[in-house]
Structure formats: C-alpha cells, structure tokens
PDB file of N, CA, C and O in Angstrom:
ATOM      1  N   UNK A   1       0.840  -1.179   0.000  1.00 60.00           N
ATOM      2  CA  UNK A   1       0.000   0.000   0.000  1.00 60.00           C
ATOM      3  C   UNK A   1       0.886   1.245   0.000  1.00 60.00           C
ATOM      4  O   UNK A   1       1.796   1.369   0.809  1.00 60.00           O
ATOM      5  N   UNK A   2       0.626   2.169  -0.890  1.00 72.00           N
ATOM      6  CA  UNK A   2       1.401   3.401  -1.008  1.00 72.00           C
ATOM      7  C   UNK A   2       0.964   4.404   0.050  1.00 72.00           C
ATOM      8  O   UNK A   2      -0.220   4.592   0.290  1.00 72.00           O
ATOM      9  N   UNK A   3       1.941   5.037   0.695  1.00 74.00           N
ATOM     10  CA  UNK A   3       1.637   6.060   1.691  1.00 74.00           C
ATOM     11  C   UNK A   3       1.374   7.376   0.985  1.00 74.00           C
ATOM     12  O   UNK A   3       2.125   7.784   0.114  1.00 74.00           O
ATOM     13  N   UNK A   4       0.291   8.032   1.361  1.00 74.00           N
ATOM     14  CA  UNK A   4      -0.068   9.315   0.782  1.00 74.00           C
ATOM     15  C   UNK A   4      -0.585  10.235   1.877  1.00 74.00           C
ATOM     16  O   UNK A   4      -1.252   9.806   2.805  1.00 74.00           O
ATOM     17  N   UNK A   5      -0.274  11.502   1.741  1.00 73.00           N
ATOM     18  CA  UNK A   5      -0.788  12.494   2.678  1.00 73.00           C
ATOM     19  C   UNK A   5      -2.216  12.854   2.308  1.00 73.00           C
ATOM     20  O   UNK A   5      -2.565  12.921   1.141  1.00 73.00           O
ATOM     21  N   UNK A   6      -3.039  13.079   3.311  1.00 74.00           N
ATOM     22  CA  UNK A   6      -4.429  13.468   3.103  1.00 74.00           C
ATOM     23  C   UNK A   6      -4.688  14.750   3.880  1.00 74.00           C
ATOM     24  O   UNK A   6      -4.406  14.830   5.068  1.00 74.00           O
ATOM     25  N   UNK A   7      -5.192  15.764   3.185  1.00 75.00           N
ATOM     26  CA  UNK A   7      -5.552  17.012   3.840  1.00 75.00           C
ATOM     27  C   UNK A   7      -6.908  16.839   4.500  1.00 75.00           C
ATOM     28  O   UNK A   7      -7.890  16.527   3.850  1.00 75.00           O
ATOM     29  N   UNK A   8      -6.965  17.061   5.814  1.00 73.00           N
ATOM     30  CA  UNK A   8      -8.214  16.872   6.535  1.00 73.00           C
ATOM     31  C   UNK A   8      -8.980  18.176   6.727  1.00 73.00           C
ATOM     32  O   UNK A   8     -10.163  18.250   6.428  1.00 73.00           O
ATOM     33  N   UNK A   9      -8.330  19.193   7.246  1.00 77.00           N
ATOM     34  CA  UNK A   9      -9.010  20.463   7.452  1.00 77.00           C
ATOM     35  C   UNK A   9      -7.995  21.544   7.794  1.00 77.00           C
ATOM     36  O   UNK A   9      -6.866  21.263   8.145  1.00 77.00           O
ATOM     37  N   UNK A  10      -8.429  22.771   7.689  1.00 75.00           N
ATOM     38  CA  UNK A  10      -7.597  23.910   8.052  1.00 75.00           C
ATOM     39  C   UNK A  10      -8.469  24.880   8.845  1.00 75.00           C
ATOM     40  O   UNK A  10      -9.521  25.289   8.368  1.00 75.00           O
ATOM     41  N   UNK A  11      -8.038  25.193  10.035  1.00 78.00           N
ATOM     42  CA  UNK A  11      -8.853  26.065  10.865  1.00 78.00           C
ATOM     43  C   UNK A  11      -8.491  27.539  10.714  1.00 78.00           C
ATOM     44  O   UNK A  11      -9.298  28.410  10.980  1.00 78.00           O
ATOM     45  N   UNK A  12      -7.254  27.819  10.299  1.00 81.00           N
ATOM     46  CA  UNK A  12      -6.843  29.203  10.102  1.00 81.00           C
ATOM     47  C   UNK A  12      -5.593  29.237   9.228  1.00 81.00           C
ATOM     48  O   UNK A  12      -4.914  28.241   9.054  1.00 81.00           O
ATOM     49  N   UNK A  13      -5.284  30.394   8.695  1.00 82.00           N
ATOM     50  CA  UNK A  13      -4.081  30.546   7.897  1.00 82.00           C
ATOM     51  C   UNK A  13      -2.886  30.731   8.819  1.00 82.00           C
ATOM     52  O   UNK A  13      -2.959  31.457   9.806  1.00 82.00           O
ATOM     53  N   UNK A  14      -1.791  30.057   8.492  1.00 78.00           N
ATOM     54  CA  UNK A  14      -0.562  30.224   9.245  1.00 78.00           C
ATOM     55  C   UNK A  14       0.589  30.382   8.262  1.00 78.00           C
ATOM     56  O   UNK A  14       0.494  29.970   7.109  1.00 78.00           O
ATOM     57  N   UNK A  15       1.656  30.975   8.722  1.00 83.00           N
ATOM     58  CA  UNK A  15       2.843  31.128   7.909  1.00 83.00           C
ATOM     59  C   UNK A  15       3.721  29.895   8.088  1.00 83.00           C
ATOM     60  O   UNK A  15       3.994  29.490   9.216  1.00 83.00           O
ATOM     61  N   UNK A  16       4.134  29.315   6.979  1.00 80.00           N
ATOM     62  CA  UNK A  16       5.008  28.144   7.020  1.00 80.00           C
ATOM     63  C   UNK A  16       6.438  28.620   6.807  1.00 80.00           C
ATOM     64  O   UNK A  16       6.748  29.225   5.785  1.00 80.00           O
ATOM     65  N   UNK A  17       7.281  28.356   7.778  1.00 82.00           N
ATOM     66  CA  UNK A  17       8.700  28.687   7.652  1.00 82.00           C
ATOM     67  C   UNK A  17       9.496  27.782   8.583  1.00 82.00           C
ATOM     68  O   UNK A  17       8.930  27.053   9.395  1.00 82.00           O
ATOM     69  N   UNK A  18      10.814  27.868   8.464  1.00 84.00           N
ATOM     70  CA  UNK A  18      11.670  27.072   9.337  1.00 84.00           C
ATOM     71  C   UNK A  18      11.499  27.454  10.793  1.00 84.00           C
ATOM     72  O   UNK A  18      11.656  26.615  11.675  1.00 84.00           O
ATOM     73  N   UNK A  19      11.172  28.699  11.053  1.00 88.00           N
ATOM     74  CA  UNK A  19      11.052  29.142  12.442  1.00 88.00           C
ATOM     75  C   UNK A  19       9.662  28.916  13.027  1.00 88.00           C
ATOM     76  O   UNK A  19       9.536  28.570  14.197  1.00 88.00           O
ATOM     77  N   UNK A  20       8.612  29.095  12.221  1.00 88.00           N
ATOM     78  CA  UNK A  20       7.255  28.959  12.762  1.00 88.00           C
ATOM     79  C   UNK A  20       6.781  27.512  12.840  1.00 88.00           C
ATOM     80  O   UNK A  20       6.057  27.151  13.758  1.00 88.00           O
ATOM     81  N   UNK A  21       7.145  26.703  11.867  1.00 88.00           N
ATOM     82  CA  UNK A  21       6.714  25.299  11.833  1.00 88.00           C
ATOM     83  C   UNK A  21       7.873  24.404  11.369  1.00 88.00           C
ATOM     84  O   UNK A  21       7.840  23.857  10.268  1.00 88.00           O
ATOM     85  N   UNK A  22       8.901  24.254  12.197  1.00 88.00           N
ATOM     86  CA  UNK A  22      10.097  23.524  11.754  1.00 88.00           C
ATOM     87  C   UNK A  22       9.837  22.059  11.389  1.00 88.00           C
ATOM     88  O   UNK A  22      10.438  21.545  10.438  1.00 88.00           O
ATOM     89  N   UNK A  23       8.939  21.391  12.102  1.00 89.00           N
ATOM     90  CA  UNK A  23       8.662  19.984  11.801  1.00 89.00           C
ATOM     91  C   UNK A  23       8.011  19.832  10.433  1.00 89.00           C
ATOM     92  O   UNK A  23       8.387  18.989   9.635  1.00 89.00           O
ATOM     93  N   UNK A  24       7.012  20.669  10.161  1.00 88.00           N
ATOM     94  CA  UNK A  24       6.341  20.621   8.872  1.00 88.00           C
ATOM     95  C   UNK A  24       7.310  20.968   7.752  1.00 88.00           C
ATOM     96  O   UNK A  24       7.334  20.317   6.716  1.00 88.00           O
ATOM     97  N   UNK A  25       8.113  22.011   7.969  1.00 87.00           N
ATOM     98  CA  UNK A  25       9.056  22.461   6.944  1.00 87.00           C
ATOM     99  C   UNK A  25      10.060  21.369   6.610  1.00 87.00           C
ATOM    100  O   UNK A  25      10.376  21.130   5.448  1.00 87.00           O
ATOM    101  N   UNK A  26      10.547  20.653   7.626  1.00 90.00           N
ATOM    102  CA  UNK A  26      11.494  19.565   7.406  1.00 90.00           C
ATOM    103  C   UNK A  26      10.847  18.435   6.606  1.00 90.00           C
ATOM    104  O   UNK A  26      11.432  17.903   5.664  1.00 90.00           O
ATOM    105  N   UNK A  27       9.632  18.060   6.962  1.00 90.00           N
ATOM    106  CA  UNK A  27       8.929  17.016   6.221  1.00 90.00           C
ATOM    107  C   UNK A  27       8.669  17.436   4.777  1.00 90.00           C
ATOM    108  O   UNK A  27       8.759  16.621   3.859  1.00 90.00           O
ATOM    109  N   UNK A  28       8.376  18.705   4.575  1.00 91.00           N
ATOM    110  CA  UNK A  28       8.166  19.226   3.227  1.00 91.00           C
ATOM    111  C   UNK A  28       9.447  19.107   2.408  1.00 91.00           C
ATOM    112  O   UNK A  28       9.429  18.648   1.266  1.00 91.00           O
ATOM    113  N   UNK A  29      10.571  19.508   2.998  1.00 93.00           N
ATOM    114  CA  UNK A  29      11.854  19.404   2.300  1.00 93.00           C
ATOM    115  C   UNK A  29      12.169  17.948   1.934  1.00 93.00           C
ATOM    116  O   UNK A  29      12.599  17.652   0.820  1.00 93.00           O
ATOM    117  N   UNK A  30      11.938  17.051   2.873  1.00 94.00           N
ATOM    118  CA  UNK A  30      12.198  15.628   2.620  1.00 94.00           C
ATOM    119  C   UNK A  30      11.285  15.090   1.526  1.00 94.00           C
ATOM    120  O   UNK A  30      11.719  14.288   0.699  1.00 94.00           O
ATOM    121  N   UNK A  31      10.048  15.536   1.503  1.00 93.00           N
ATOM    122  CA  UNK A  31       9.116  15.045   0.477  1.00 93.00           C
ATOM    123  C   UNK A  31       9.510  15.545  -0.910  1.00 93.00           C
ATOM    124  O   UNK A  31       9.359  14.827  -1.900  1.00 93.00           O
ATOM    125  N   UNK A  32      10.038  16.766  -0.992  1.00 95.00           N
ATOM    126  CA  UNK A  32      10.513  17.285  -2.275  1.00 95.00           C
ATOM    127  C   UNK A  32      11.688  16.447  -2.766  1.00 95.00           C
ATOM    128  O   UNK A  32      11.746  16.053  -3.940  1.00 95.00           O
ATOM    129  N   UNK A  33      12.613  16.128  -1.875  1.00 96.00           N
ATOM    130  CA  UNK A  33      13.762  15.292  -2.257  1.00 96.00           C
ATOM    131  C   UNK A  33      13.303  13.912  -2.719  1.00 96.00           C
ATOM    132  O   UNK A  33      13.804  13.383  -3.711  1.00 96.00           O
ATOM    133  N   UNK A  34      12.357  13.333  -2.000  1.00 95.00           N
ATOM    134  CA  UNK A  34      11.854  12.012  -2.377  1.00 95.00           C
ATOM    135  C   UNK A  34      11.184  12.061  -3.743  1.00 95.00           C
ATOM    136  O   UNK A  34      11.368  11.164  -4.570  1.00 95.00           O
ATOM    137  N   UNK A  35      10.425  13.102  -4.013  1.00 95.00           N
ATOM    138  CA  UNK A  35       9.782  13.247  -5.320  1.00 95.00           C
ATOM    139  C   UNK A  35      10.827  13.350  -6.424  1.00 95.00           C
ATOM    140  O   UNK A  35      10.678  12.736  -7.496  1.00 95.00           O
ATOM    141  N   UNK A  36      11.899  14.097  -6.187  1.00 96.00           N
ATOM    142  CA  UNK A  36      12.975  14.207  -7.177  1.00 96.00           C
ATOM    143  C   UNK A  36      13.651  12.861  -7.412  1.00 96.00           C
ATOM    144  O   UNK A  36      13.992  12.512  -8.544  1.00 96.00           O
ATOM    145  N   UNK A  37      13.811  12.087  -6.353  1.00 97.00           N
ATOM    146  CA  UNK A  37      14.408  10.756  -6.490  1.00 97.00           C
ATOM    147  C   UNK A  37      13.481   9.832  -7.285  1.00 97.00           C
ATOM    148  O   UNK A  37      13.923   9.104  -8.175  1.00 97.00           O
ATOM    149  N   UNK A  38      12.205   9.862  -6.983  1.00 96.00           N
ATOM    150  CA  UNK A  38      11.248   8.993  -7.670  1.00 96.00           C
ATOM    151  C   UNK A  38      11.112   9.356  -9.145  1.00 96.00           C
ATOM    152  O   UNK A  38      10.752   8.508  -9.957  1.00 96.00           O
ATOM    153  N   UNK A  39      11.396  10.598  -9.509  1.00 97.00           N
ATOM    154  CA  UNK A  39      11.349  11.028 -10.905  1.00 97.00           C
ATOM    155  C   UNK A  39      12.698  10.850 -11.596  1.00 97.00           C
ATOM    156  O   UNK A  39      12.891  11.287 -12.726  1.00 97.00           O
ATOM    157  N   UNK A  40      13.638  10.201 -10.895  1.00 97.00           N
ATOM    158  CA  UNK A  40      14.993   9.945 -11.395  1.00 97.00           C
ATOM    159  C   UNK A  40      15.767  11.221 -11.712  1.00 97.00           C
ATOM    160  O   UNK A  40      16.645  11.223 -12.571  1.00 97.00           O
ATOM    161  N   UNK A  41      15.439  12.297 -11.029  1.00 97.00           N
ATOM    162  CA  UNK A  41      16.208  13.531 -11.149  1.00 97.00           C
ATOM    163  C   UNK A  41      17.422  13.436 -10.219  1.00 97.00           C
ATOM    164  O   UNK A  41      18.505  13.893 -10.560  1.00 97.00           O
ATOM    165  N   UNK A  42      17.208  12.832  -9.050  1.00 97.00           N
ATOM    166  CA  UNK A  42      18.303  12.522  -8.127  1.00 97.00           C
ATOM    167  C   UNK A  42      18.511  11.018  -8.110  1.00 97.00           C
ATOM    168  O   UNK A  42      17.540  10.260  -8.105  1.00 97.00           O
ATOM    169  N   UNK A  43      19.771  10.590  -8.073  1.00 98.00           N
ATOM    170  CA  UNK A  43      20.019   9.161  -7.876  1.00 98.00           C
ATOM    171  C   UNK A  43      20.092   8.891  -6.371  1.00 98.00           C
ATOM    172  O   UNK A  43      20.000   9.822  -5.557  1.00 98.00           O
ATOM    173  N   UNK A  44      20.252   7.651  -5.987  1.00 97.00           N
ATOM    174  CA  UNK A  44      20.238   7.276  -4.573  1.00 97.00           C
ATOM    175  C   UNK A  44      21.328   8.000  -3.781  1.00 97.00           C
ATOM    176  O   UNK A  44      21.088   8.491  -2.676  1.00 97.00           O
ATOM    177  N   UNK A  45      22.532   8.074  -4.337  1.00 97.00           N
ATOM    178  CA  UNK A  45      23.640   8.732  -3.638  1.00 97.00           C
ATOM    179  C   UNK A  45      23.360  10.227  -3.441  1.00 97.00           C
ATOM    180  O   UNK A  45      23.615  10.779  -2.358  1.00 97.00           O
ATOM    181  N   UNK A  46      22.826  10.876  -4.462  1.00 97.00           N
ATOM    182  CA  UNK A  46      22.497  12.298  -4.355  1.00 97.00           C
ATOM    183  C   UNK A  46      21.397  12.522  -3.322  1.00 97.00           C
ATOM    184  O   UNK A  46      21.454  13.461  -2.521  1.00 97.00           O
ATOM    185  N   UNK A  47      20.398  11.646  -3.337  1.00 97.00           N
ATOM    186  CA  UNK A  47      19.287  11.730  -2.393  1.00 97.00           C
ATOM    187  C   UNK A  47      19.802  11.599  -0.962  1.00 97.00           C
ATOM    188  O   UNK A  47      19.455  12.406  -0.091  1.00 97.00           O
ATOM    189  N   UNK A  48      20.647  10.602  -0.713  1.00 97.00           N
ATOM    190  CA  UNK A  48      21.188  10.397   0.627  1.00 97.00           C
ATOM    191  C   UNK A  48      22.035  11.582   1.073  1.00 97.00           C
ATOM    192  O   UNK A  48      21.974  12.003   2.225  1.00 97.00           O
ATOM    193  N   UNK A  49      22.823  12.120   0.159  1.00 97.00           N
ATOM    194  CA  UNK A  49      23.657  13.288   0.487  1.00 97.00           C
ATOM    195  C   UNK A  49      22.789  14.489   0.844  1.00 97.00           C
ATOM    196  O   UNK A  49      23.079  15.219   1.799  1.00 97.00           O
ATOM    197  N   UNK A  50      21.722  14.701   0.114  1.00 96.00           N
ATOM    198  CA  UNK A  50      20.806  15.803   0.419  1.00 96.00           C
ATOM    199  C   UNK A  50      20.158  15.617   1.791  1.00 96.00           C
ATOM    200  O   UNK A  50      20.021  16.586   2.553  1.00 96.00           O
ATOM    201  N   UNK A  51      19.764  14.391   2.113  1.00 95.00           N
ATOM    202  CA  UNK A  51      19.184  14.128   3.434  1.00 95.00           C
ATOM    203  C   UNK A  51      20.192  14.408   4.540  1.00 95.00           C
ATOM    204  O   UNK A  51      19.853  14.968   5.585  1.00 95.00           O
ATOM    205  N   UNK A  52      21.447  14.016   4.320  1.00 96.00           N
ATOM    206  CA  UNK A  52      22.506  14.297   5.288  1.00 96.00           C
ATOM    207  C   UNK A  52      22.671  15.807   5.482  1.00 96.00           C
ATOM    208  O   UNK A  52      22.814  16.286   6.608  1.00 96.00           O
ATOM    209  N   UNK A  53      22.640  16.541   4.391  1.00 95.00           N
ATOM    210  CA  UNK A  53      22.771  17.993   4.476  1.00 95.00           C
ATOM    211  C   UNK A  53      21.604  18.604   5.256  1.00 95.00           C
ATOM    212  O   UNK A  53      21.807  19.511   6.061  1.00 95.00           O
ATOM    213  N   UNK A  54      20.399  18.092   5.044  1.00 91.00           N
ATOM    214  CA  UNK A  54      19.246  18.582   5.797  1.00 91.00           C
ATOM    215  C   UNK A  54      19.409  18.311   7.287  1.00 91.00           C
ATOM    216  O   UNK A  54      19.078  19.148   8.127  1.00 91.00           O
ATOM    217  N   UNK A  55      19.916  17.131   7.615  1.00 88.00           N
ATOM    218  CA  UNK A  55      20.076  16.764   9.020  1.00 88.00           C
ATOM    219  C   UNK A  55      21.131  17.595   9.731  1.00 88.00           C
ATOM    220  O   UNK A  55      21.108  17.692  10.959  1.00 88.00           O
ATOM    221  N   UNK A  56      22.037  18.203   8.987  1.00 90.00           N
ATOM    222  CA  UNK A  56      23.092  19.008   9.614  1.00 90.00           C
ATOM    223  C   UNK A  56      22.790  20.497   9.589  1.00 90.00           C
ATOM    224  O   UNK A  56      23.597  21.301  10.043  1.00 90.00           O
ATOM    225  N   UNK A  57      21.631  20.874   9.078  1.00 83.00           N
ATOM    226  CA  UNK A  57      21.228  22.288   9.096  1.00 83.00           C
ATOM    227  C   UNK A  57      20.770  22.668  10.483  1.00 83.00           C
ATOM    228  O   UNK A  57      20.204  21.863  11.206  1.00 83.00           O
ATOM    229  N   UNK A  58      20.976  23.915  10.828  1.00 59.00           N
ATOM    230  CA  UNK A  58      20.486  24.400  12.124  1.00 59.00           C
ATOM    231  C   UNK A  58      19.505  25.514  11.940  1.00 59.00           C
ATOM    232  O   UNK A  58      19.349  26.054  10.904  1.00 59.00           O
TER     233      UNK A  58
END
C-alpha cells in the first residue's frame, strides 16, 4: 500500500517557515527530495547526500 498524505481540514491561515513550523518544513523538504528521487532527477547517492545535508542544518 502506497503512503499518501491526506488534507483533513484547516482552521486558520498560518505562515510556514523554518522558524514557525520547523517539523512541517522539514517534512516538506524531505518530500521534495523524495519526489525528485522517484522522478529519477536525483540518484540514490544524491538523495542520501541531500538528506545528510538537511540533518546538519540548524
């Protein structure tokens, strides 16, 4: 079974940024990298290197 995100509801508008919603922003960055890998824009080594770079950001 393929994992997919489902939008359930939104109660108000919020600003998405590294400072206001760091967990969401990190997941968003990871999902973009995964999409690039699945489209063969990034190979496995490039994908892993990008994930490492994300993990070392502050």
